[in-house]
Coordinates of C-alpha atoms in Angstrom, one line a residue:
X1 CA 22.4 -50.1 22.2
X2 CA 25.6 -48.0 22.3
X3 CA 25.0 -46.9 18.8
X4 CA 21.4 -45.8 19.6
X5 CA 22.6 -43.9 22.7
X6 CA 25.3 -42.1 20.7
X7 CA 22.9 -41.0 18.0
X8 CA 20.4 -39.8 20.6
X9 CA 23.1 -37.8 22.4
X10 CA 24.2 -36.2 19.2
X11 CA 20.6 -35.2 18.3
X12 CA 20.0 -33.8 21.7
X13 CA 23.2 -31.7 21.6
X14 CA 22.2 -30.5 18.1
X15 CA 18.7 -29.5 19.3
X16 CA 20.0 -27.5 22.3
X17 CA 23.2 -25.9 21.0
X18 CA 23.0 -22.4 19.7
X19 CA 23.0 -21.8 16.0
X20 CA 25.0 -19.4 14.0
X21 CA 22.8 -17.6 11.5
X22 CA 24.5 -16.1 8.4
X23 CA 22.8 -13.7 5.9
X24 CA 24.6 -12.9 2.7
X25 CA 23.3 -10.4 0.2
X26 CA 24.8 -9.4 -3.2
X27 CA 23.2 -6.5 -5.1
X28 CA 23.8 -4.3 -8.2
X29 CA 22.6 -0.7 -8.2
X30 CA 21.9 1.8 -11.0
X31 CA 21.2 5.5 -10.5
X32 CA 22.5 9.0 -10.5
X33 CA 25.5 10.8 -9.0
X34 CA 26.0 14.5 -8.1
X35 CA 29.6 15.5 -7.4
X36 CA 31.2 18.8 -6.4
X37 CA 34.9 19.2 -5.6
X38 CA 36.2 22.8 -5.5
X39 CA 39.8 21.6 -5.7
X40 CA 39.1 20.5 -9.3
X41 CA 36.2 22.8 -10.3
X42 CA 33.5 25.1 -9.0
X43 CA 30.9 23.4 -11.1
X44 CA 28.5 20.7 -10.1
X45 CA 28.8 17.4 -12.1
X46 CA 26.0 15.0 -12.6
X47 CA 25.5 11.7 -14.4
X48 CA 24.8 8.0 -14.3
X49 CA 26.4 5.7 -11.7
X50 CA 26.8 2.0 -11.0
X51 CA 27.3 0.4 -7.6
X52 CA 28.1 -3.1 -6.3
X53 CA 27.1 -3.9 -2.7
X54 CA 27.9 -7.1 -0.7
X55 CA 26.6 -7.5 2.8
X56 CA 27.3 -10.3 5.4
X57 CA 25.6 -10.4 8.8
X58 CA 26.4 -13.1 11.4
X59 CA 24.6 -13.7 14.7
X60 CA 24.0 -16.5 17.2
X61 CA 20.6 -17.5 18.3
X62 CA 21.6 -17.2 22.0
X63 CA 23.1 -13.7 21.6
X64 CA 21.6 -10.4 20.8
X65 CA 24.8 -9.0 19.2
X66 CA 25.4 -9.5 15.5
X67 CA 28.4 -8.7 13.3
X68 CA 27.8 -6.9 10.0
X69 CA 30.3 -6.4 7.2
X70 CA 29.6 -4.5 3.9
X71 CA 31.6 -3.9 0.8
X72 CA 30.4 -1.1 -1.5
X73 CA 32.0 0.0 -4.8
X74 CA 30.8 2.9 -6.9
X75 CA 31.7 4.3 -10.3
X76 CA 30.2 7.3 -12.1
X77 CA 30.6 9.2 -15.4
X78 CA 29.5 12.7 -14.8
X79 CA 29.4 16.1 -16.7
X80 CA 28.9 19.8 -15.9
X81 CA 25.7 21.7 -16.8
X82 CA 27.0 23.1 -20.1
X83 CA 28.2 19.6 -21.0
X84 CA 31.7 20.9 -21.7
X85 CA 33.7 19.2 -18.9
X86 CA 33.6 15.6 -17.7
X87 CA 34.7 13.8 -14.6
X88 CA 35.1 10.2 -13.6
X89 CA 34.3 9.3 -9.9
X90 CA 35.0 6.0 -8.2
X91 CA 35.1 4.9 -4.6
X92 CA 35.3 1.8 -2.5
X93 CA 33.8 1.7 1.0
X94 CA 34.3 -1.0 3.6
X95 CA 31.9 -1.1 6.7
X96 CA 32.4 -3.3 9.7
X97 CA 30.5 -3.1 13.0
X98 CA 28.4 -4.6 15.8
X99 CA 24.6 -4.3 16.3
X100 CA 22.4 -5.1 19.3
X101 CA 18.9 -6.4 18.5
X102 CA 15.4 -6.3 20.0
X103 CA 12.6 -8.6 18.9
X104 CA 9.1 -6.9 19.2
X105 CA 5.5 -7.5 18.1
X106 CA 5.7 -11.3 18.3
X107 CA 9.0 -11.3 16.5
X108 CA 7.6 -9.5 13.5
X109 CA 9.7 -6.4 14.2
X110 CA 13.4 -6.5 14.7
X111 CA 15.3 -3.4 15.8
X112 CA 19.1 -3.0 15.8
X113 CA 21.4 -0.3 17.1
X114 CA 25.2 -0.1 17.2
X115 CA 28.1 1.3 15.2
X116 CA 30.1 0.9 12.1
X117 CA 33.7 1.7 11.2
X118 CA 33.8 3.0 7.6
X119 CA 37.1 3.1 5.6
X120 CA 36.8 4.7 2.2
X121 CA 39.2 5.2 -0.8
X122 CA 38.4 6.9 -4.0
X123 CA 39.3 9.3 -6.7
X124 CA 37.7 12.1 -8.8
X125 CA 39.3 12.6 -12.2
X126 CA 38.6 15.7 -14.3
X127 CA 39.4 15.0 -18.0
X128 CA 39.7 18.7 -18.8
X129 CA 42.3 19.8 -16.2
X130 CA 45.9 19.8 -17.2
X131 CA 47.1 21.0 -13.8
X132 CA 45.9 18.9 -10.8
X133 CA 43.5 16.8 -12.8
X134 CA 42.6 14.3 -10.0
X135 CA 41.6 14.5 -6.4
X136 CA 42.1 11.5 -4.0
X137 CA 39.5 10.6 -1.5
X138 CA 40.3 8.9 1.7
X139 CA 38.6 8.9 5.1
X140 CA 38.0 6.8 8.2
X141 CA 34.8 7.3 10.1
X142 CA 33.0 6.0 13.2
X143 CA 29.3 5.8 12.3
X144 CA 26.3 5.2 14.7
X145 CA 23.9 2.8 12.9
X146 CA 20.4 1.6 13.3
X147 CA 18.1 -0.8 11.4
X148 CA 14.5 -1.9 11.5
X149 CA 13.1 -5.0 9.8
X150 CA 9.4 -5.9 9.6
X151 CA 7.9 -9.2 8.5
X152 CA 4.5 -9.1 6.9
X153 CA 2.4 -11.1 4.5
X154 CA 1.3 -10.0 1.0
X155 CA -0.7 -12.3 -1.3
X156 CA 0.2 -15.2 1.0
X157 CA 3.9 -14.5 0.7
X158 CA 6.1 -13.7 3.7
X159 CA 8.0 -10.5 2.9
X160 CA 10.6 -8.5 4.9
X161 CA 11.0 -4.8 4.7
X162 CA 14.2 -3.4 6.1
X163 CA 15.6 0.1 6.6
X164 CA 19.2 0.9 7.6
X165 CA 20.7 4.3 8.3
X166 CA 24.2 5.5 9.4
X167 CA 25.5 8.9 10.4
X168 CA 29.1 10.0 11.1
X169 CA 30.3 10.8 14.6
X170 CA 34.0 11.5 14.1
X171 CA 36.9 10.5 11.9
X172 CA 39.9 11.6 9.9
X173 CA 40.3 12.3 6.2
X174 CA 42.9 13.2 3.6
X175 CA 42.7 16.6 1.8
X176 CA 45.2 18.9 0.1
X177 CA 45.1 22.4 1.3
X178 CA 43.7 25.3 -0.8
X179 CA 46.1 26.0 -3.6
X180 CA 48.4 23.1 -2.7
X181 CA 49.4 20.6 -5.5
X182 CA 50.0 16.9 -5.1
X183 CA 53.5 17.4 -6.3
X184 CA 54.2 19.5 -3.2
X185 CA 52.7 16.8 -1.0
X186 CA 54.3 13.7 -2.3
X187 CA 57.4 14.8 -4.2
X188 CA 58.6 17.6 -2.0
X189 CA 57.1 16.4 1.2
X190 CA 55.4 19.7 2.1
X191 CA 52.8 18.7 4.7
X192 CA 50.1 21.4 5.1
X193 CA 47.4 20.0 7.4
X194 CA 46.6 17.2 4.9
X195 CA 45.3 14.7 7.5
X196 CA 42.3 16.4 9.0
X197 CA 40.2 15.3 12.0
X198 CA 36.5 15.5 11.1
X199 CA 33.1 15.5 12.9
X200 CA 29.5 15.4 11.8
X201 CA 29.8 19.2 11.5
X202 CA 32.8 19.4 9.1
X203 CA 32.0 16.2 7.2
X204 CA 28.3 15.3 7.5
X205 CA 27.0 12.1 5.9
X206 CA 23.7 10.4 5.7
X207 CA 23.7 6.8 4.3
X208 CA 20.4 5.0 4.2
X209 CA 19.0 1.9 2.5
X210 CA 15.4 0.6 2.2
X211 CA 15.0 -3.0 0.9
X212 CA 12.2 -5.6 0.5
X213 CA 12.9 -9.3 0.5
X214 CA 10.7 -11.6 -1.6
X215 CA 11.2 -15.4 -1.0
X216 CA 12.2 -17.5 -3.9
X217 CA 12.4 -20.9 -2.1
X218 CA 10.7 -22.4 1.0
X219 CA 13.8 -24.4 2.0
X220 CA 15.5 -23.8 5.4
X221 CA 18.4 -22.2 3.6
X222 CA 16.2 -19.5 2.3
X223 CA 17.0 -17.7 -1.0
X224 CA 15.2 -14.3 -1.5
X225 CA 15.0 -11.7 -4.2
X226 CA 16.1 -8.3 -2.7
X227 CA 15.1 -5.0 -4.3
X228 CA 15.5 -1.5 -2.8
X229 CA 17.1 1.9 -2.7
X230 CA 20.5 3.0 -1.5
X231 CA 21.3 6.7 -0.9
X232 CA 24.6 8.1 0.3
X233 CA 25.0 11.8 0.8
X234 CA 28.6 12.7 1.7
X235 CA 29.9 16.2 2.4
X236 CA 33.1 17.8 3.6
X237 CA 34.4 21.3 4.2
X238 CA 38.0 21.2 5.2
X239 CA 41.2 23.2 4.3
X240 CA 39.0 25.9 2.6
X241 CA 37.8 23.3 0.1
X242 CA 34.3 21.9 -0.3
X243 CA 33.3 18.5 -1.6
X244 CA 30.2 16.5 -1.8
X245 CA 29.3 13.2 -3.4
X246 CA 25.6 12.3 -3.6
X247 CA 24.6 8.9 -5.0
X248 CA 21.2 7.4 -5.5
X249 CA 20.8 3.8 -6.5
X250 CA 18.0 1.4 -7.3
X251 CA 19.1 -2.0 -6.1
X252 CA 18.4 -5.6 -7.2
X253 CA 20.0 -8.8 -6.0
X254 CA 19.7 -12.0 -4.0
X255 CA 20.0 -12.8 -0.3
X256 CA 20.7 -16.2 1.1
X257 CA 20.2 -17.1 4.8
X258 CA 21.5 -20.3 6.4
X259 CA 22.3 -21.7 9.8
X260 CA 25.3 -23.6 11.2
X261 CA 25.0 -25.8 14.2
X262 CA 28.0 -26.5 16.3
X263 CA 27.4 -29.9 17.8
X264 CA 29.2 -30.6 21.1
X265 CA 30.1 -34.3 21.5

């Protein structure tokens, strides 16, 4: 009798306790990159690029707030228009933030709004320059963010289309000044406005992603195939220098969604 009562109490607690829902996505992207950095060259450089994107979103069934964390790594091999100079561009971006959600249209449409903190580190290396061949990239941004996810049926399969976009509000970035060498900055310690406050005017950015989830299993811990597009258009005009890095990627990967129940005894 006591054993039956204990089992019933545990099942009742499990049925009423909130669940923590975790969605993990891992994707690889292929596409093109367009880079301009007037510290290294006045030319535009274009070429193929590769990206890796990992996303983790956590939320509780009894709370409208969710936590999102993204790791994005990019590498590109690019050349100028006459194909005489080449550059290598690489960057790592970390995004962390909070999103508030609304469920609409009988839970078929989910809207989210909030903000992300973006920390980015990277480098652009010009293989032809003997003096100042590389340019470091580093910035920290606060980015308002919104998402929309819509569930629909196609050929008796439940699909999810999701769109995410982020825009910069304010931040700081590292930049040498016009005509200033890295030797002056790091060896001689000559600071010349190298840590620059930025806004959406001096350093505009538009990052957006469109994906479609196709189910691969029907189990509660669902596994889906995710395909989509990721575009990130970063610009900056500080210290009399201009820079932009435009990346376009076709994505493919998998997404796993599972729940954790905290049972109170």
